[in-house]
Amino acid sequence: MRPDETVFLRPDVVIEPLVMRWRAWSHLISPATAALHVTKRHIDIMRSFIHQPQVHRAAARTPELAGGPFIDLDPSRTSAVAQLLTETQEAQKPLFELADALTETVDMLRRAPRDDSLEPLYLRIPEPLRGLIELVRDAQGHAGFRLFEALLYSTSYYQKRLQSVVFRRLDPDRRPFVLSTPDVEEDGALHLARAFDSPELELILESAERPCRLGDIAEAIGCDASDARLPALFWTTPPSVAAPYDGGGVRVRYFGHATLLIEHAGVSVLTDPIVSAPTQSGAPRYGWSDLPAKIDHVLITHNHKDHFCLESLLRLRGRVAGSVVVPANAPGGLADPSMKLVLKACGFHNVVELHELDALTTPGGRILGVPFLGEHGDLDIRSKTAFLVELGGRRLLVAADSNNLDTTLYARLRTVIGDVDTIFISLECAGAPLSWLYGPLLPGPLRRDHDQSRRLSASDDARAAAMIDALGCRDVKIYAMGLEPWLRFLTGVQYPDDSIQMRAAQRLCEALSARGVSGEICRGMGEWIL
Ligand SMILES: [Fe+2]
Ligand SMILES: [Fe+2]
């Protein structure tokens, strides 16, 4: 391939955003959560791997332990991990100080005299947090603090220079589980040491949609065009895009897990996008070429890795004609970083926060934020919403991992939002223990029984059935069950048919069928005209 050749990014190139070589997700971008995850998780995992690399490799490859804190690397990469640990200890010094300050402040507030003014404590706020928090009490008198989260992004605690992007051509069905493993492989992948909002990355992302000169890309990213890794990412075949749907009714295409493309009369809405490249031999699926050139709204239900996936979002950035719609968070909450701020830091300029029962109008309908109960281990996390998508006179509730802890909510909601025609709901009723995701943000280790009782679980079949009845819904799609092989890099596991989750899904289908309600389990790909 010549430098003056006009090329396009190949659809099978996976673009992985990294922070200090760890796979980027919202908690590694927002500075306060990043401080705690790096200090209390990454450092410990790397130290442990260096000490016992064989144990990590074996555990990471044991299905029962999948998704655990084990580095899935060959022991021959031990020196690379040791080097990353040394670099992290140097580069992330500000985050270690911030983590210590957060821990100290939590401790100070736990010992604050009940009901007395918090004003004297401002003088005792550790230096790294000065000017970055407000000390507050809730109405019940519990002392706490709120972060000025947007301000944190302007401090040395937010280090864009530690962001990078890796480009690889790989089989999406055979990606290793990556959330516990830093990317220190030497597999010929092209590593671009640029921030997620950098013009260099933008140029490469654009080349997926429109022609670019290979030489221009090479020059922009400082890579020799003769470096074989660069031309391997491109080809001369123009991308194909799907024509906007303008047939009758509402067309919904299931792209896998929680990703739905909802279209009506040329308006397109994409939920929780994780888009895979189709493979020659793998399960059939919709991919990048099945998306329209422009997507009106991207909806993100909540801040879990299988719903808020930066890898796919970055690739979609230039295709969003309207907005990326996210739930509004509890501003300044340590466990609830703002998804809007994360996206802004990643170069998105059109992010809309939706509060509960707030509506966003769109041609042919509207999108309404609907309360999302549970699934967050009782933590006060507001960055979660179901969406009622009203288009073409149809009413679809995209409920994600909502856990119907109180059916009365849905009975009340029905009086406000009316009957729901079709519901998309997960039955991941035995979710991960609370500490799996939020452990580093908690003041100390949780007792095992508490960790288990506060699992991040969605509804089971009984709760889902009650919710469906309460909303007068006659059409149920069970989705977001992690059933697609290209999801394993995020979930670590794929539920077998005899798992708790899948048995609950099957029981729900049977119960619905007995009541004359249509129900099905989504798997791989699907299309409905509603
Ligand atoms: Fe979730
Ligand atoms: Fe989920």
Coordinates of C-alpha atoms and ligand atoms in Angstrom, one line a residue:
M1 CA 0.0 0.0 0.0
R2 CA 1.5 3.3 -1.1
P3 CA 1.5 6.5 1.1
D4 CA -0.6 8.4 -1.5
E5 CA -3.2 5.6 -1.6
T6 CA -6.7 6.5 -0.5
V7 CA -7.8 4.1 2.2
F8 CA -10.5 3.3 4.7
L9 CA -10.2 1.8 8.2
R10 CA -11.0 -1.9 8.0
P11 CA -14.2 -2.9 9.9
D12 CA -12.4 -5.7 11.6
V13 CA -10.0 -3.4 13.4
V14 CA -10.7 -3.2 17.1
I15 CA -9.9 0.2 18.7
E16 CA -9.2 -0.2 22.4
P17 CA -8.9 2.9 24.5
L18 CA -6.4 2.5 27.4
V19 CA -5.4 4.5 30.5
M20 CA -1.9 3.7 31.6
R21 CA -2.3 0.5 29.6
W22 CA -5.5 -0.6 31.4
R23 CA -8.6 -0.8 29.4
A24 CA -10.4 2.6 29.7
W25 CA -13.8 2.7 31.3
S26 CA -15.7 5.5 33.0
H27 CA -14.2 4.9 36.5
L28 CA -10.6 5.2 35.1
I29 CA -11.4 8.6 33.5
S30 CA -13.2 10.4 36.3
P31 CA -10.2 11.4 38.6
A32 CA -11.6 10.4 42.0
T33 CA -12.7 7.0 41.0
A34 CA -9.5 6.5 39.0
A35 CA -7.4 7.3 42.1
L36 CA -9.1 4.6 44.1
H37 CA -9.2 1.9 41.3
V38 CA -5.5 2.4 40.5
T39 CA -4.4 2.5 44.2
K40 CA -6.6 -0.2 45.5
R41 CA -6.9 -2.5 42.5
H42 CA -4.4 -2.1 39.8
I43 CA -1.3 -1.9 42.0
D44 CA -2.4 -4.9 44.1
I45 CA -3.2 -7.1 41.0
M46 CA 0.1 -6.3 39.3
R47 CA 2.1 -7.0 42.5
S48 CA 0.3 -10.3 42.9
F49 CA 0.9 -11.3 39.3
I50 CA 4.6 -10.5 39.6
H51 CA 4.8 -12.7 42.7
Q52 CA 2.8 -15.6 41.2
P53 CA 2.2 -15.3 37.4
Q54 CA 1.4 -19.0 36.9
V55 CA -1.4 -18.8 39.6
H56 CA -2.9 -15.8 37.8
R57 CA -2.8 -17.4 34.4
A58 CA -4.4 -20.6 35.7
A59 CA -7.1 -18.7 37.7
A60 CA -7.9 -16.4 34.8
R61 CA -8.5 -19.5 32.6
T62 CA -10.7 -21.3 35.2
P63 CA -14.4 -20.7 34.2
E64 CA -15.6 -20.5 37.8
L65 CA -13.1 -17.7 38.5
A66 CA -13.6 -15.8 35.3
G67 CA -13.9 -12.1 35.8
G68 CA -11.9 -12.3 39.0
P69 CA -8.8 -10.2 39.9
F70 CA -6.4 -12.2 37.8
I71 CA -4.1 -11.1 35.1
D72 CA -4.5 -13.2 32.0
L73 CA -1.0 -13.0 30.6
D74 CA 1.6 -15.6 29.9
P75 CA 4.2 -15.7 32.8
S76 CA 6.8 -14.6 30.2
R77 CA 5.2 -11.1 30.4
T78 CA 6.1 -10.8 34.1
S79 CA 8.9 -8.3 33.4
A80 CA 6.6 -6.2 31.3
V81 CA 4.1 -6.1 34.1
A82 CA 6.9 -5.2 36.5
Q83 CA 7.9 -2.4 34.3
L84 CA 4.3 -1.1 34.1
L85 CA 4.1 -1.2 37.9
T86 CA 7.2 0.9 38.2
E87 CA 6.0 3.4 35.6
T88 CA 2.6 3.5 37.3
Q89 CA 4.1 4.2 40.7
E90 CA 5.9 7.2 39.1
A91 CA 3.3 8.5 36.7
Q92 CA 0.3 8.1 39.0
K93 CA 1.8 9.7 42.1
P94 CA -0.9 12.5 42.1
L95 CA -3.6 9.8 42.1
F96 CA -2.0 8.0 45.1
E97 CA -2.1 11.3 47.0
L98 CA -5.7 11.9 46.0
A99 CA -6.7 8.3 47.1
D100 CA -5.1 8.8 50.5
A101 CA -6.8 12.2 50.9
L102 CA -10.2 10.6 50.0
T103 CA -9.7 7.8 52.5
E104 CA -8.6 10.3 55.2
T105 CA -11.6 12.5 54.6
V106 CA -14.0 9.6 54.7
D107 CA -12.5 8.6 58.0
M108 CA -12.6 12.1 59.4
L109 CA -16.3 12.5 58.5
R110 CA -17.1 9.1 60.0
R111 CA -15.8 10.4 63.4
A112 CA -17.5 13.8 63.1
P113 CA -19.7 14.7 66.0
R114 CA -23.3 14.0 65.2
D115 CA -25.4 17.0 64.2
D116 CA -22.7 19.6 64.9
S117 CA -21.6 22.0 62.2
L118 CA -19.0 20.7 59.7
E119 CA -17.4 24.1 59.3
P120 CA -14.4 23.5 61.6
L121 CA -13.5 20.4 59.6
Y122 CA -12.7 22.4 56.4
L123 CA -9.3 23.2 58.0
R124 CA -8.7 19.5 58.4
I125 CA -9.4 18.6 54.8
P126 CA -6.1 17.0 53.4
E127 CA -4.3 19.3 51.1
P128 CA -4.9 17.3 47.8
L129 CA -8.7 17.7 48.3
R130 CA -8.7 21.4 49.4
G131 CA -11.0 23.4 47.2
L132 CA -12.4 20.3 45.5
I133 CA -15.1 19.2 48.0
E134 CA -17.9 20.5 50.0
L135 CA -18.7 18.9 53.3
V136 CA -22.3 18.1 53.6
R137 CA -24.8 16.3 55.8
D138 CA -27.9 14.6 54.4
A139 CA -31.2 15.3 56.0
Q140 CA -30.8 12.4 58.3
G141 CA -27.6 14.0 59.7
H142 CA -25.0 11.7 58.1
A143 CA -21.8 13.6 57.3
G144 CA -20.3 13.2 53.9
F145 CA -18.8 15.3 51.0
R146 CA -19.5 16.0 47.5
L147 CA -16.8 16.5 44.9
F148 CA -16.6 19.4 42.5
E149 CA -16.2 16.7 39.8
A150 CA -15.9 19.0 36.8
L151 CA -13.2 21.0 38.6
L152 CA -11.2 17.8 39.2
Y153 CA -10.8 17.4 35.5
S154 CA -8.9 20.6 35.4
T155 CA -6.3 19.5 38.0
S156 CA -3.2 17.3 37.7
Y157 CA -5.4 14.4 38.9
Y158 CA -6.7 14.2 35.3
Q159 CA -3.8 13.2 33.1
K160 CA -4.7 12.9 29.5
R161 CA -1.1 12.0 28.6
L162 CA -1.7 8.6 30.2
Q163 CA -4.4 7.8 27.6
S164 CA -3.6 5.8 24.6
V165 CA -5.3 3.8 21.9
V166 CA -4.4 0.3 20.5
F167 CA -5.4 -0.8 17.1
R168 CA -5.7 -4.5 16.4
R169 CA -7.2 -6.8 13.8
L170 CA -8.5 -9.7 15.7
D171 CA -11.4 -12.2 15.8
P172 CA -13.9 -10.4 18.1
D173 CA -15.1 -13.8 19.4
R174 CA -11.7 -14.7 20.7
R175 CA -10.7 -11.7 22.6
P176 CA -9.4 -12.4 26.1
F177 CA -11.3 -11.0 29.2
V178 CA -9.6 -7.7 29.5
L179 CA -10.9 -5.9 32.6
S180 CA -8.3 -7.4 35.0
T181 CA -5.5 -7.5 32.5
P182 CA -3.3 -4.6 31.4
D183 CA -2.4 -4.4 27.7
V184 CA 1.3 -5.2 27.7
E185 CA 1.1 -7.8 24.9
E186 CA 3.8 -7.7 22.2
D187 CA 1.6 -8.9 19.3
G188 CA 2.3 -6.3 16.7
A189 CA -0.6 -4.1 17.5
L190 CA -0.3 -0.4 16.7
H191 CA -0.2 1.7 19.8
L192 CA -1.1 5.4 19.5
A193 CA 0.0 7.4 22.5
R194 CA -2.7 10.1 22.1
A195 CA -5.7 11.2 24.2
F196 CA -9.2 10.1 23.3
D197 CA -10.1 13.6 22.2
S198 CA -7.0 14.1 20.1
P199 CA -7.2 15.2 16.4
E200 CA -4.9 12.2 15.5
L201 CA -7.4 9.7 16.8
E202 CA -10.2 11.7 15.2
L203 CA -8.5 11.3 11.8
I204 CA -8.2 7.6 12.1
L205 CA -11.8 7.3 13.3
E206 CA -12.9 9.4 10.3
S207 CA -11.1 7.1 8.0
A208 CA -13.7 4.4 8.8
E209 CA -16.3 6.6 7.1
R210 CA -14.6 8.6 4.4
P211 CA -11.4 8.2 2.3
C212 CA -8.1 9.3 3.8
R213 CA -4.6 9.3 2.4
L214 CA -2.5 6.7 4.1
G215 CA 0.5 9.1 4.1
D216 CA -1.6 11.8 5.9
I217 CA -2.6 9.3 8.6
A218 CA 1.0 8.1 9.0
E219 CA 2.3 11.7 9.3
A220 CA -0.4 12.7 11.8
I221 CA 0.3 9.9 14.2
G222 CA 4.1 10.0 13.7
C223 CA 4.3 6.6 12.2
D224 CA 6.4 5.6 9.2
A225 CA 4.0 4.7 6.4
S226 CA 6.3 1.7 5.6
D227 CA 5.7 0.3 9.1
A228 CA 3.7 -2.8 8.2
R229 CA 1.5 -2.4 11.2
L230 CA -0.2 0.7 9.8
P231 CA -1.3 -0.4 6.3
A232 CA -2.5 -3.7 7.9
L233 CA -5.3 -1.6 9.5
F234 CA -6.6 -0.2 6.2
W235 CA -8.0 -1.3 2.9
T236 CA -9.3 0.4 -0.2
T237 CA -12.9 -0.9 0.1
P238 CA -15.4 1.9 0.8
P239 CA -17.6 1.3 3.9
S240 CA -21.2 0.3 3.4
V241 CA -23.9 1.8 5.5
A242 CA -27.5 0.9 6.1
A243 CA -30.2 3.0 4.5
P244 CA -32.4 4.7 7.2
Y245 CA -35.5 2.7 7.8
D246 CA -38.7 4.3 6.5
G247 CA -41.0 1.4 6.2
G248 CA -44.1 1.1 8.3
G249 CA -44.1 0.9 12.1
V250 CA -41.0 0.8 14.3
R251 CA -38.2 -1.5 13.3
V252 CA -36.0 -2.8 16.1
R253 CA -32.8 -4.6 15.3
Y254 CA -31.0 -6.5 18.1
F255 CA -27.2 -6.1 17.8
G256 CA -26.4 -8.3 20.8
H257 CA -26.6 -7.8 24.6
A258 CA -28.2 -4.4 25.3
T259 CA -27.7 -2.9 21.9
L260 CA -30.9 -2.1 20.0
L261 CA -31.2 0.0 16.9
I262 CA -34.7 1.4 17.0
E263 CA -35.9 3.2 13.8
H264 CA -39.0 4.9 12.6
A265 CA -39.5 7.1 9.5
G266 CA -35.8 7.9 9.2
V267 CA -35.2 8.5 12.9
S268 CA -32.7 6.2 14.5
V269 CA -32.0 5.5 18.2
L270 CA -29.2 3.2 19.4
T271 CA -29.1 1.9 22.9
D272 CA -26.1 0.9 25.0
P273 CA -23.9 0.4 21.9
I274 CA -21.5 -2.5 21.7
V275 CA -20.9 -3.2 18.0
S276 CA -18.9 -6.2 16.8
A277 CA -17.3 -6.8 13.4
P278 CA -18.9 -9.9 11.8
T279 CA -16.5 -12.8 11.3
Q280 CA -16.3 -15.4 8.6
S281 CA -16.9 -18.3 10.9
G282 CA -18.6 -16.8 14.0
A283 CA -22.2 -16.4 14.9
P284 CA -24.2 -14.2 12.5
R285 CA -24.7 -10.6 13.7
Y286 CA -25.3 -7.0 12.8
G287 CA -22.1 -5.0 12.6
W288 CA -20.9 -1.5 11.7
S289 CA -22.2 -1.7 8.2
D290 CA -25.7 -2.3 9.5
L291 CA -25.8 1.1 11.1
P292 CA -27.2 4.1 9.3
A293 CA -24.6 6.8 8.3
K294 CA -26.1 9.1 11.0
I295 CA -27.7 8.1 14.3
D296 CA -30.0 10.6 15.9
H297 CA -29.7 9.6 19.5
V298 CA -27.5 7.1 21.4
L299 CA -29.1 6.2 24.7
I300 CA -27.0 4.8 27.6
T301 CA -28.9 3.2 30.4
H302 CA -26.3 3.0 33.1
N303 CA -22.6 3.1 34.0
H304 CA -21.8 -0.6 33.9
K305 CA -19.1 -1.8 31.5
D306 CA -21.4 -3.9 29.4
H307 CA -23.7 -0.9 28.8
F308 CA -21.3 2.1 28.7
C309 CA -18.6 0.8 26.4
L310 CA -16.1 3.5 25.4
E311 CA -14.6 1.3 22.7
S312 CA -17.8 1.3 20.6
L313 CA -18.8 4.9 21.6
L314 CA -15.5 6.4 20.4
R315 CA -16.0 4.7 17.0
L316 CA -19.6 6.1 16.9
R317 CA -18.6 9.6 17.9
G318 CA -18.7 11.1 14.4
R319 CA -22.0 9.4 13.6
V320 CA -24.2 10.9 16.2
A321 CA -26.3 13.6 14.6
G322 CA -28.4 14.5 17.6
S323 CA -27.1 13.6 21.1
V324 CA -25.8 11.0 23.4
V325 CA -28.4 10.7 26.2
V326 CA -27.2 9.6 29.6
P327 CA -28.9 9.5 33.0
A328 CA -28.1 12.5 35.3
N329 CA -25.9 11.4 38.2
A330 CA -25.9 12.5 41.9
P331 CA -23.5 15.3 41.4
G332 CA -20.3 14.8 43.3
G333 CA -21.0 11.3 44.6
L334 CA -17.8 9.3 44.9
A335 CA -19.4 6.1 43.6
D336 CA -21.4 7.9 40.9
P337 CA -19.1 9.7 38.5
S338 CA -20.8 11.8 35.8
M339 CA -21.2 10.0 32.5
K340 CA -21.6 13.3 30.8
L341 CA -18.2 14.6 32.1
V342 CA -16.6 11.3 31.1
L343 CA -18.0 11.6 27.6
K344 CA -17.0 15.3 27.3
A345 CA -13.4 14.3 28.3
C346 CA -13.6 11.8 25.5
G347 CA -14.4 14.3 22.9
F348 CA -18.2 14.2 22.8
H349 CA -19.8 17.6 22.5
N350 CA -23.4 16.7 22.3
V351 CA -24.2 14.9 25.6
V352 CA -27.7 15.3 27.2
E353 CA -28.5 14.3 30.7
L354 CA -31.9 13.1 31.3
H355 CA -33.6 13.1 34.7
E356 CA -36.4 10.8 35.7
L357 CA -39.6 11.6 33.8
D358 CA -37.8 14.2 31.8
A359 CA -38.5 13.9 28.0
L360 CA -36.4 14.6 25.0
T361 CA -38.5 15.2 21.9
T362 CA -37.5 13.8 18.6
P363 CA -39.3 13.8 15.2
G364 CA -42.2 11.3 15.4
G365 CA -42.0 10.9 19.2
R366 CA -40.0 11.4 22.4
I367 CA -37.7 9.7 24.8
L368 CA -38.6 9.6 28.4
G369 CA -36.4 8.8 31.4
V370 CA -38.0 6.2 33.6
P371 CA -36.8 5.3 37.1
F372 CA -34.4 2.3 37.2
L373 CA -34.6 0.5 40.5
G374 CA -31.7 -1.5 42.2
E375 CA -28.8 -3.4 40.6
H376 CA -26.3 -1.2 42.3
G377 CA -25.9 -2.9 45.7
D378 CA -27.9 -0.2 47.6
L379 CA -25.3 2.5 46.7
D380 CA -26.8 5.9 46.0
I381 CA -26.1 5.8 42.3
R382 CA -28.4 7.9 40.1
S383 CA -26.5 7.3 36.8
K384 CA -29.1 4.8 35.8
T385 CA -32.3 5.1 33.8
A386 CA -34.7 3.1 31.8
F387 CA -35.9 4.8 28.6
L388 CA -39.4 4.9 27.3
V389 CA -39.0 5.3 23.5
E390 CA -42.2 6.6 21.9
L391 CA -42.0 6.5 18.2
G392 CA -44.6 6.2 15.5
G393 CA -47.3 5.7 18.2
R394 CA -45.5 2.7 19.7
R395 CA -44.2 2.6 23.2
L396 CA -41.0 0.6 24.0
L397 CA -39.5 0.4 27.4
V398 CA -35.8 -0.2 27.4
A399 CA -35.4 -1.3 31.0
A400 CA -31.9 -2.8 30.9
D401 CA -30.9 -4.3 34.3
S402 CA -33.8 -2.7 36.3
N403 CA -34.6 -4.8 39.3
N404 CA -38.2 -4.7 40.3
L405 CA -37.7 -4.3 44.0
D406 CA -41.1 -2.7 44.4
T407 CA -43.9 -3.3 41.9
T408 CA -45.8 -0.3 43.3
L409 CA -43.3 1.9 41.4
Y410 CA -44.5 0.5 38.1
A411 CA -48.1 0.7 39.0
R412 CA -47.6 4.3 39.8
L413 CA -45.6 4.8 36.6
R414 CA -48.4 3.4 34.5
T415 CA -50.7 6.2 35.6
V416 CA -48.1 8.7 34.3
I417 CA -46.6 7.0 31.2
G418 CA -49.5 4.7 30.2
D419 CA -49.3 1.1 28.9
V420 CA -46.1 -0.2 27.5
D421 CA -46.3 -2.1 24.2
T422 CA -42.9 -3.8 24.3
I423 CA -40.4 -4.2 27.1
F424 CA -36.8 -5.1 26.8
I425 CA -35.5 -6.4 30.1
S426 CA -32.6 -8.3 31.5
L427 CA -33.0 -11.3 33.8
E428 CA -29.4 -11.3 35.1
C429 CA -30.8 -12.2 38.5
A430 CA -27.5 -13.4 40.0
G431 CA -25.2 -10.5 39.3
A432 CA -21.6 -9.9 40.4
P433 CA -20.9 -9.3 44.1
L434 CA -20.9 -5.6 45.0
S435 CA -17.1 -5.5 45.5
W436 CA -16.4 -6.8 42.0
L437 CA -17.1 -3.3 40.6
Y438 CA -17.3 -1.0 43.5
G439 CA -14.8 -2.6 46.0
P440 CA -12.1 0.1 45.7
L441 CA -14.6 2.9 46.3
L442 CA -15.8 1.5 49.6
P443 CA -14.0 2.5 52.9
G444 CA -12.9 -1.0 53.6
P445 CA -13.4 -4.7 52.8
L446 CA -17.0 -5.8 52.9
R447 CA -17.9 -8.8 55.0
R448 CA -18.4 -11.7 52.6
D449 CA -22.1 -12.2 53.4
H450 CA -22.8 -8.5 52.9
D451 CA -20.9 -8.6 49.6
Q452 CA -23.1 -11.5 48.5
S453 CA -26.4 -10.0 49.7
R454 CA -25.6 -6.8 47.8
R455 CA -25.0 -8.4 44.5
L456 CA -25.5 -6.3 41.3
S457 CA -28.6 -8.3 40.3
A458 CA -31.4 -7.5 37.8
S459 CA -34.9 -8.9 38.2
D460 CA -35.7 -12.6 38.4
D461 CA -38.6 -14.1 36.6
A462 CA -41.2 -13.4 39.3
R463 CA -40.1 -9.7 39.7
A464 CA -40.0 -9.2 35.9
A465 CA -43.5 -10.8 35.5
A466 CA -44.9 -8.4 38.1
M467 CA -43.3 -5.4 36.4
I468 CA -44.7 -6.5 33.0
D469 CA -48.2 -6.9 34.4
A470 CA -48.0 -3.6 36.2
L471 CA -47.1 -1.9 33.0
G472 CA -49.8 -3.7 31.0
C473 CA -47.2 -5.0 28.6
R474 CA -48.1 -7.7 26.1
D475 CA -44.7 -8.2 24.3
V476 CA -41.5 -9.0 26.2
K477 CA -37.9 -9.4 24.9
I478 CA -35.4 -10.7 27.4
Y479 CA -32.1 -9.1 26.5
A480 CA -28.7 -8.0 28.0
M481 CA -27.9 -11.6 29.1
G482 CA -24.4 -11.6 27.7
L483 CA -25.2 -14.4 25.3
E484 CA -23.1 -13.3 22.4
P485 CA -19.6 -14.7 22.0
W486 CA -18.2 -11.3 21.2
L487 CA -19.2 -10.1 24.7
R488 CA -16.9 -12.5 26.5
F489 CA -14.1 -10.0 26.6
L490 CA -16.4 -7.8 28.8
T491 CA -18.3 -10.4 30.8
G492 CA -15.7 -13.2 31.2
V493 CA -18.5 -15.8 31.0
Q494 CA -21.4 -16.8 28.9
Y495 CA -24.3 -18.2 30.7
P496 CA -25.1 -21.8 29.9
D497 CA -28.8 -22.8 29.4
D498 CA -28.9 -24.4 32.9
S499 CA -27.5 -21.3 34.7
I500 CA -29.7 -19.5 37.3
Q501 CA -30.1 -16.6 34.9
M502 CA -31.1 -18.6 31.8
R503 CA -33.5 -20.8 33.8
A504 CA -35.2 -17.7 35.1
A505 CA -35.5 -16.4 31.6
Q506 CA -37.0 -19.7 30.4
R507 CA -39.5 -19.7 33.3
L508 CA -40.5 -16.2 32.5
C509 CA -41.2 -17.1 28.8
E510 CA -43.3 -20.1 30.0
A511 CA -45.3 -17.9 32.4
L512 CA -45.9 -15.3 29.8
S513 CA -47.0 -17.8 27.3
A514 CA -49.5 -19.3 29.7
R515 CA -51.0 -15.8 30.0
G516 CA -51.0 -15.1 26.3
V517 CA -48.2 -12.6 26.4
S518 CA -45.4 -13.0 23.9
G519 CA -42.0 -13.5 25.3
E520 CA -38.6 -14.4 23.8
I521 CA -34.9 -14.5 24.7
C522 CA -32.8 -12.4 22.4
R523 CA -29.6 -14.1 21.2
G524 CA -27.1 -13.0 18.5
M525 CA -29.3 -11.0 16.2
G526 CA -33.0 -10.3 15.7
E527 CA -35.4 -8.0 14.0
W528 CA -38.9 -7.0 14.8
I529 CA -41.4 -4.6 13.2
L530 CA -43.5 -3.3 16.0
Ligands
FE1 FE -25.8 -3.4 35.0
FE2 FE -25.9 -5.5 32.3

